[in-house]
PDB file of C-alpha atoms in Angstrom:
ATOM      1  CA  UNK P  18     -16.450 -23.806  12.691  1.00 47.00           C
ATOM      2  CA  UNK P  19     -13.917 -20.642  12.795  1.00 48.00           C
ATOM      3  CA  UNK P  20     -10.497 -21.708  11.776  1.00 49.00           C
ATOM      4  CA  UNK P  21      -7.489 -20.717  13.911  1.00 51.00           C
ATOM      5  CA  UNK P  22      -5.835 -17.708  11.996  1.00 54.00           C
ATOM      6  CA  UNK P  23      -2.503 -19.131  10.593  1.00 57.00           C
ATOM      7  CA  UNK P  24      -0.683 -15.608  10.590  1.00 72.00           C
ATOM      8  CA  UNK P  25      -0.874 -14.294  14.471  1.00 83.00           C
ATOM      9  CA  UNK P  26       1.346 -11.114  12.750  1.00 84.00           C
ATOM     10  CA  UNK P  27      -1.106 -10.023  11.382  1.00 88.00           C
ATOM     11  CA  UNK P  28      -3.022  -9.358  14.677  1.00 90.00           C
ATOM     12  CA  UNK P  29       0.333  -6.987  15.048  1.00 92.00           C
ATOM     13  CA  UNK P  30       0.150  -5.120  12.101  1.00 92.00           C
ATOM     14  CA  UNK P  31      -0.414  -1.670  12.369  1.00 94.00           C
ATOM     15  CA  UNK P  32      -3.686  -1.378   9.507  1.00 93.00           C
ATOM     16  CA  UNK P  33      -5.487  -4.776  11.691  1.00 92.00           C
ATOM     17  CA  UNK P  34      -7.987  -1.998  12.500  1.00 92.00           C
ATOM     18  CA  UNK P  35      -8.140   0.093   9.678  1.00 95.00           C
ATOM     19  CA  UNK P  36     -11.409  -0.552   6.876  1.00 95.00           C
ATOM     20  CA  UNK P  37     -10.343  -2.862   4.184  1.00 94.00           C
ATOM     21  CA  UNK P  38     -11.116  -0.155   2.045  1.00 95.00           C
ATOM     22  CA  UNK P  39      -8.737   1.619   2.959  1.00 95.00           C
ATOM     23  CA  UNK P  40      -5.940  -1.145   3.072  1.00 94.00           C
ATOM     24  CA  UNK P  41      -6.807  -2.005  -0.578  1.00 94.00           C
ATOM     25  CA  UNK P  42      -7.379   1.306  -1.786  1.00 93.00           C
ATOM     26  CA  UNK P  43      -5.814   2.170  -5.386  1.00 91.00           C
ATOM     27  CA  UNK P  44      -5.980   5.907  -4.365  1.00 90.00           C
ATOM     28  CA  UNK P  45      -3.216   7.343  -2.686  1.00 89.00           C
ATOM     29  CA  UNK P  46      -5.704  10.174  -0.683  1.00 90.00           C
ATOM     30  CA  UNK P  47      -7.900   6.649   0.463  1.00 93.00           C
ATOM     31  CA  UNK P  48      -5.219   4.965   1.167  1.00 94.00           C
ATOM     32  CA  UNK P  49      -3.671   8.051   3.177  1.00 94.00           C
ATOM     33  CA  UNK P  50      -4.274   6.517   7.077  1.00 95.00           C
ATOM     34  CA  UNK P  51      -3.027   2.546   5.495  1.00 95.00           C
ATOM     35  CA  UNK P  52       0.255   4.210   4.592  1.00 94.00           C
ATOM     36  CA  UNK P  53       0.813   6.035   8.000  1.00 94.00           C
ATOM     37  CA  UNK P  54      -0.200   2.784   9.791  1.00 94.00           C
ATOM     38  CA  UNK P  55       2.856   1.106   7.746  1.00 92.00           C
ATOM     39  CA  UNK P  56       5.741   3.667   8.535  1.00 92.00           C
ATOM     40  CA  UNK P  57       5.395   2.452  12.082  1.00 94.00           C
ATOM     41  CA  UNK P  58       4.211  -0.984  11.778  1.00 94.00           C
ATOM     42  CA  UNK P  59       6.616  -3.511  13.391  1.00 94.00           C
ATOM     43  CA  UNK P  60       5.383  -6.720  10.847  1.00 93.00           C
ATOM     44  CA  UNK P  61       5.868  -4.748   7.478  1.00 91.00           C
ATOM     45  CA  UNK P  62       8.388  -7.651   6.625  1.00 92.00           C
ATOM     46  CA  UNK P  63       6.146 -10.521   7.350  1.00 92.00           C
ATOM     47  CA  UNK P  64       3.016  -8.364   5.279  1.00 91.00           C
ATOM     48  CA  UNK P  65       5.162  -8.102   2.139  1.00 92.00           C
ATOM     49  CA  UNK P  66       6.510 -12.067   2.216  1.00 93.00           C
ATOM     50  CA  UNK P  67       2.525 -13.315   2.521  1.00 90.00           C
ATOM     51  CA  UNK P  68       1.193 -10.616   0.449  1.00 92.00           C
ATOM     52  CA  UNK P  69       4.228 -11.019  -1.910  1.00 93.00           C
ATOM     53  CA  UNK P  70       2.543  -8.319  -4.026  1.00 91.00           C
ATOM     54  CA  UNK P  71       4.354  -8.561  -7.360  1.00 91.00           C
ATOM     55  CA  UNK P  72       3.548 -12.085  -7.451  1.00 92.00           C
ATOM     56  CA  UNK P  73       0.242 -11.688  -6.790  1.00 91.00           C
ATOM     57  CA  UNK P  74      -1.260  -8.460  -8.753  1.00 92.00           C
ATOM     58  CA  UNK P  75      -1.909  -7.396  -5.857  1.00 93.00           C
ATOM     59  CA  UNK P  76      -3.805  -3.852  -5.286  1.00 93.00           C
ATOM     60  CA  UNK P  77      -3.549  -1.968  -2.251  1.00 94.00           C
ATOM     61  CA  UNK P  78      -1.464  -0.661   0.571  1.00 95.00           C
ATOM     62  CA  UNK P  79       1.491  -3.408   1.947  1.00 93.00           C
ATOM     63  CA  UNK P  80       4.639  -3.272   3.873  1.00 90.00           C
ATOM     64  CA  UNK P  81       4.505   1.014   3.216  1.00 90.00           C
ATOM     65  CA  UNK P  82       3.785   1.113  -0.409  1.00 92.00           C
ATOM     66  CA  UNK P  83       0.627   1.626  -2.868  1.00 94.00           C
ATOM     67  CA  UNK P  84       0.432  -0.768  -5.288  1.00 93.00           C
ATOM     68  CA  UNK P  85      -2.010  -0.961  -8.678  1.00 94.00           C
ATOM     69  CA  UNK P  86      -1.973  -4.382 -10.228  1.00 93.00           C
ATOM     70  CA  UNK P  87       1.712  -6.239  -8.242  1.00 92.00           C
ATOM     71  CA  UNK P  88       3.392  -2.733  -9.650  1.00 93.00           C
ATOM     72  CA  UNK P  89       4.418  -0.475  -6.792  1.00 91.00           C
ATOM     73  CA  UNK P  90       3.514   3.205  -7.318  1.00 91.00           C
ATOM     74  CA  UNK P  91       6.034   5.527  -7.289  1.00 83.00           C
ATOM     75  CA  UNK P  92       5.278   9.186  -6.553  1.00 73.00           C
ATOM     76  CA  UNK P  93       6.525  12.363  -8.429  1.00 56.00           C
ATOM     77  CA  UNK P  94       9.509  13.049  -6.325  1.00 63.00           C
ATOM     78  CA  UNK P  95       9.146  16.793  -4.556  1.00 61.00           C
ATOM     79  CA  UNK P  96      12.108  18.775  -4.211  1.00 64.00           C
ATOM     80  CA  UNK P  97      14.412  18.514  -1.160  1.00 65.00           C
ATOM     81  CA  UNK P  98      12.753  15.153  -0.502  1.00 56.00           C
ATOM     82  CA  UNK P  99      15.110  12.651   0.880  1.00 58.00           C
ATOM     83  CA  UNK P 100      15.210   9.039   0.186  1.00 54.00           C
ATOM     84  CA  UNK P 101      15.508   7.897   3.814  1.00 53.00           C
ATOM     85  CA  UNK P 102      12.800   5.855   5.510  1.00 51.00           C
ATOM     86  CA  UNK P 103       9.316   7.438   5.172  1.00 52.00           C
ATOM     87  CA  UNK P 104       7.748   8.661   8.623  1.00 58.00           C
ATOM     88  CA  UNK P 105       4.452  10.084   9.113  1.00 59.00           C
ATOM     89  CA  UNK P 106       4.534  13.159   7.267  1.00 60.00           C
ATOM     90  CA  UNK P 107       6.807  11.139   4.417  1.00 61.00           C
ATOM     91  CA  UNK P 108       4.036   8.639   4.290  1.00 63.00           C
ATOM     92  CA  UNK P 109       1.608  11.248   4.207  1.00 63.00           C
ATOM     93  CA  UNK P 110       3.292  13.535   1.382  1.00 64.00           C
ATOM     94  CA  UNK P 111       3.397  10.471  -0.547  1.00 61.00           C
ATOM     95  CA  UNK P 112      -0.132   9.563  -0.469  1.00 63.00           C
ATOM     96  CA  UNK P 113      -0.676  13.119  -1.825  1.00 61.00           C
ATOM     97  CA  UNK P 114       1.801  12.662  -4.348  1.00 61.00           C
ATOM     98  CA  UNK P 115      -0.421   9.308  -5.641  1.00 59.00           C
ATOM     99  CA  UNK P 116      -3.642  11.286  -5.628  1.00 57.00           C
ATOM    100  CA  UNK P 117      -2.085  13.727  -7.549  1.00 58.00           C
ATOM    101  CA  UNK P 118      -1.251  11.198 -10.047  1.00 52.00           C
ATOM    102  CA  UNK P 119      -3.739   8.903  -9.968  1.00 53.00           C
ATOM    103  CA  UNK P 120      -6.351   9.532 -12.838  1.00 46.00           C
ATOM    104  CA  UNK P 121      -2.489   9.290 -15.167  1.00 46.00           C
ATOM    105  CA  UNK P 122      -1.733   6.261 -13.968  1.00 43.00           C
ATOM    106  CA  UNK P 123      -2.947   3.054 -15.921  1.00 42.00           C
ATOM    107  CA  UNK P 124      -5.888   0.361 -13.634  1.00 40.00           C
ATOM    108  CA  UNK P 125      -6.624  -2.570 -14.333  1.00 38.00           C
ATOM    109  CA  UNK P 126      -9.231  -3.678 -16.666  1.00 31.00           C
ATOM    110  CA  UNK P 127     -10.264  -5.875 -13.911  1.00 33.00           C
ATOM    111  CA  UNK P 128     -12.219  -4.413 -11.611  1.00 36.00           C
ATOM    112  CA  UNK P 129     -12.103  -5.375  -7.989  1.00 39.00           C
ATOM    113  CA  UNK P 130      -7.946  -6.028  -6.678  1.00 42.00           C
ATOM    114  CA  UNK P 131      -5.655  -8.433  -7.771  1.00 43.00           C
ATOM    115  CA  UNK P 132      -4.976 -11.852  -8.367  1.00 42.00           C
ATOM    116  CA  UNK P 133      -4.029 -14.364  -6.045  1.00 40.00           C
TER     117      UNK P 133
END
């Protein structure tokens, strides 16, 4: 017997479509579309409270951030790049940025997401 889903927000979020693979991606370039899909999701609040991704280890794309093992990665910063809220293009430069960075950036010894 199916179990009635206890988060209807999620149904809202802007990744409910997207391939798990992509929403728990530790690439930036994979995660690319899962980042897009959070600059204009209206639930990005609700994702990060039940996610709560430091707590958790969590690995993957949530509330418009990549993150390897509950750590959120942070980008090289590019020059004239502002601070404001990321849009499309933001969210896309930054997935760049990760890909660009990702074979320096420590994984878990774990393979296979986080904890939690």
């Amino acid at each position: 017997m199916l179990q009635p889903d206890s988060s209807p927000w999620q149904a809202a979020a802007a990744c409910a479509g997207l391939d798990p693979t992509v929403v728990f991606s530790r690439r930036g370039k994979e995660a690319a579309p899962a980042l897009r899909a959070c600059a204009v999701c209206p639930v990005s609040r609700e994702c990060e409270t039940t996610v709560a991704p430091a707590e958790s280890w969590f690995d993957g794309v949530c509330a418009g951030r990549l993150w390897r093992n509950g750590r959120p990665v942070k980008p090289r910063k590019r020059r004239g790049q502002s601070s404001a809220a990321p849009d499309e293009a933001q969210a896309a430069e930054f997935a760049a940025a990760l890909d660009e960075a990702g074979d320096r950036l420590p994984l878990a010894s774990v393979a296979g997401g986080g904890r939690g």
